[in-house]
């Protein structure tokens, strides 16, 4: 009888251990909708970014206050601000005092300083600050998960040019954009897509800006097109593949590439490839700004998307594994 009870207890213990052991289960779908469409992107910062300073007469108020490019202003006289309009209103309410208390974030530290307000020759109060609270640009949609409606784009982070820092965002959106022309890449000089925006045709909301791309929820109707199997890195083969991107108007097209190397030890530069499609090379000279996020397909599999160009040889570039992006989208 003791032996039977012992066996039961061992079985229960084993089952309990199984239940408490961590099990990694991915929520993303086995098949996803590849993008390739050109998109407009607008991101709202989580605070007001200092992107420059200027002198008012012979004074430089921002420098006197110790404010620097890259600082993020979060409050004026203890009133929280997340937009330029909120900041201006808070300053206007206190301008008669000739100064305001500024709360700002620098790196991981929150600090406070006193910002003096100076009047110019027209008796207008000036802060000496150039600030920004949002970024607008273009990129390429990478994928939509048909089950969760999560989307990913770009394959890399969005950086504010003036500060060189990754933008911490409050929210954002993606919307329709149309490629109007392309400035081709040359050795040492990456080109770019030029596009016009249609802010009224919103595709989705952005919730994350990370080193592996921007991610959010797709709110428009799902595109009616073929779904591709999510490729695990070990299944990717050297040799022929295609990328999907827009070079004119709104239509995404496929172009041939050659995969040269696969690297599973990097976070974003996982796939080294070269463009072999003559029509794409004639149109773009290689990879151009705005192609970031363009899906990389191999057979019926989606294996990744474009992230970087090799500056000295723009026919070559890097892509991130699609699994890396999908895992990031889940977080």
Tab-separated table of N, CA and C in Angstrom, residues 9 11 29 49 61 72 74 91 113 132 157 174 176 178 187 190 202 229 238 261 266 277 287 312:
chain	number	residue	atom	x	y	z
A	9	UNK	N	2.311	9.855	-5.364
A	9	UNK	CA	2.914	11.129	-4.982
A	9	UNK	C	3.976	11.550	-5.985
A	11	UNK	N	4.040	10.769	-9.126
A	11	UNK	CA	3.344	11.193	-10.346
A	11	UNK	C	2.805	12.602	-10.205
A	29	UNK	N	1.243	34.056	-35.926
A	29	UNK	CA	0.703	33.025	-36.806
A	29	UNK	C	1.805	32.348	-37.625
A	49	UNK	N	10.882	67.374	-27.228
A	49	UNK	CA	12.318	67.189	-27.420
A	49	UNK	C	13.010	68.504	-27.740
A	61	UNK	N	19.068	81.853	-23.526
A	61	UNK	CA	18.344	81.371	-22.345
A	61	UNK	C	18.509	79.876	-22.092
A	72	UNK	N	14.519	66.020	-22.877
A	72	UNK	CA	13.079	65.889	-23.094
A	72	UNK	C	12.342	66.647	-21.989
A	74	UNK	N	9.309	67.638	-19.795
A	74	UNK	CA	8.105	66.914	-19.371
A	74	UNK	C	7.144	67.767	-18.554
A	91	UNK	N	3.892	78.111	-20.512
A	91	UNK	CA	4.828	79.244	-20.434
A	91	UNK	C	4.067	80.565	-20.470
A	113	UNK	N	15.318	72.872	-13.828
A	113	UNK	CA	16.116	74.070	-14.015
A	113	UNK	C	15.197	75.271	-14.173
A	132	UNK	N	10.609	69.913	-30.665
A	132	UNK	CA	9.839	69.069	-31.578
A	132	UNK	C	9.048	68.074	-30.740
A	157	UNK	N	14.848	50.981	-35.713
A	157	UNK	CA	14.229	52.055	-34.950
A	157	UNK	C	14.162	53.353	-35.757
A	174	UNK	N	0.192	54.918	-39.028
A	174	UNK	CA	0.684	54.730	-40.386
A	174	UNK	C	-0.463	55.014	-41.338
A	176	UNK	N	-1.530	56.092	-45.810
A	176	UNK	CA	-1.196	55.937	-47.230
A	176	UNK	C	-0.172	56.985	-47.673
A	178	UNK	N	2.239	57.855	-51.455
A	178	UNK	CA	2.451	57.526	-52.865
A	178	UNK	C	3.846	57.963	-53.285
A	187	UNK	N	27.611	54.924	-54.972
A	187	UNK	CA	28.596	54.478	-53.989
A	187	UNK	C	28.939	55.611	-53.042
A	190	UNK	N	23.696	57.142	-50.207
A	190	UNK	CA	22.402	56.474	-50.347
A	190	UNK	C	21.358	57.413	-50.942
A	202	UNK	N	-5.851	56.254	-43.024
A	202	UNK	CA	-5.041	55.682	-41.943
A	202	UNK	C	-5.147	54.162	-41.979
A	229	UNK	N	4.376	31.581	-45.451
A	229	UNK	CA	4.781	30.875	-44.246
A	229	UNK	C	5.937	31.618	-43.574
A	238	UNK	N	21.018	30.148	-49.022
A	238	UNK	CA	21.784	31.094	-49.822
A	238	UNK	C	21.316	31.001	-51.269
A	261	UNK	N	24.782	35.676	-47.274
A	261	UNK	CA	25.186	35.188	-45.962
A	261	UNK	C	24.021	35.274	-44.994
A	266	UNK	N	23.268	38.135	-34.772
A	266	UNK	CA	23.051	39.579	-34.710
A	266	UNK	C	21.575	39.849	-34.463
A	277	UNK	N	18.377	42.423	-59.719
A	277	UNK	CA	17.337	42.783	-60.675
A	277	UNK	C	17.724	44.061	-61.416
A	287	UNK	N	19.736	50.006	-52.937
A	287	UNK	CA	18.819	50.243	-51.826
A	287	UNK	C	18.792	51.729	-51.520
A	312	UNK	N	29.000	51.939	-49.134
A	312	UNK	CA	29.984	51.959	-50.222
A	312	UNK	C	29.622	51.041	-51.383
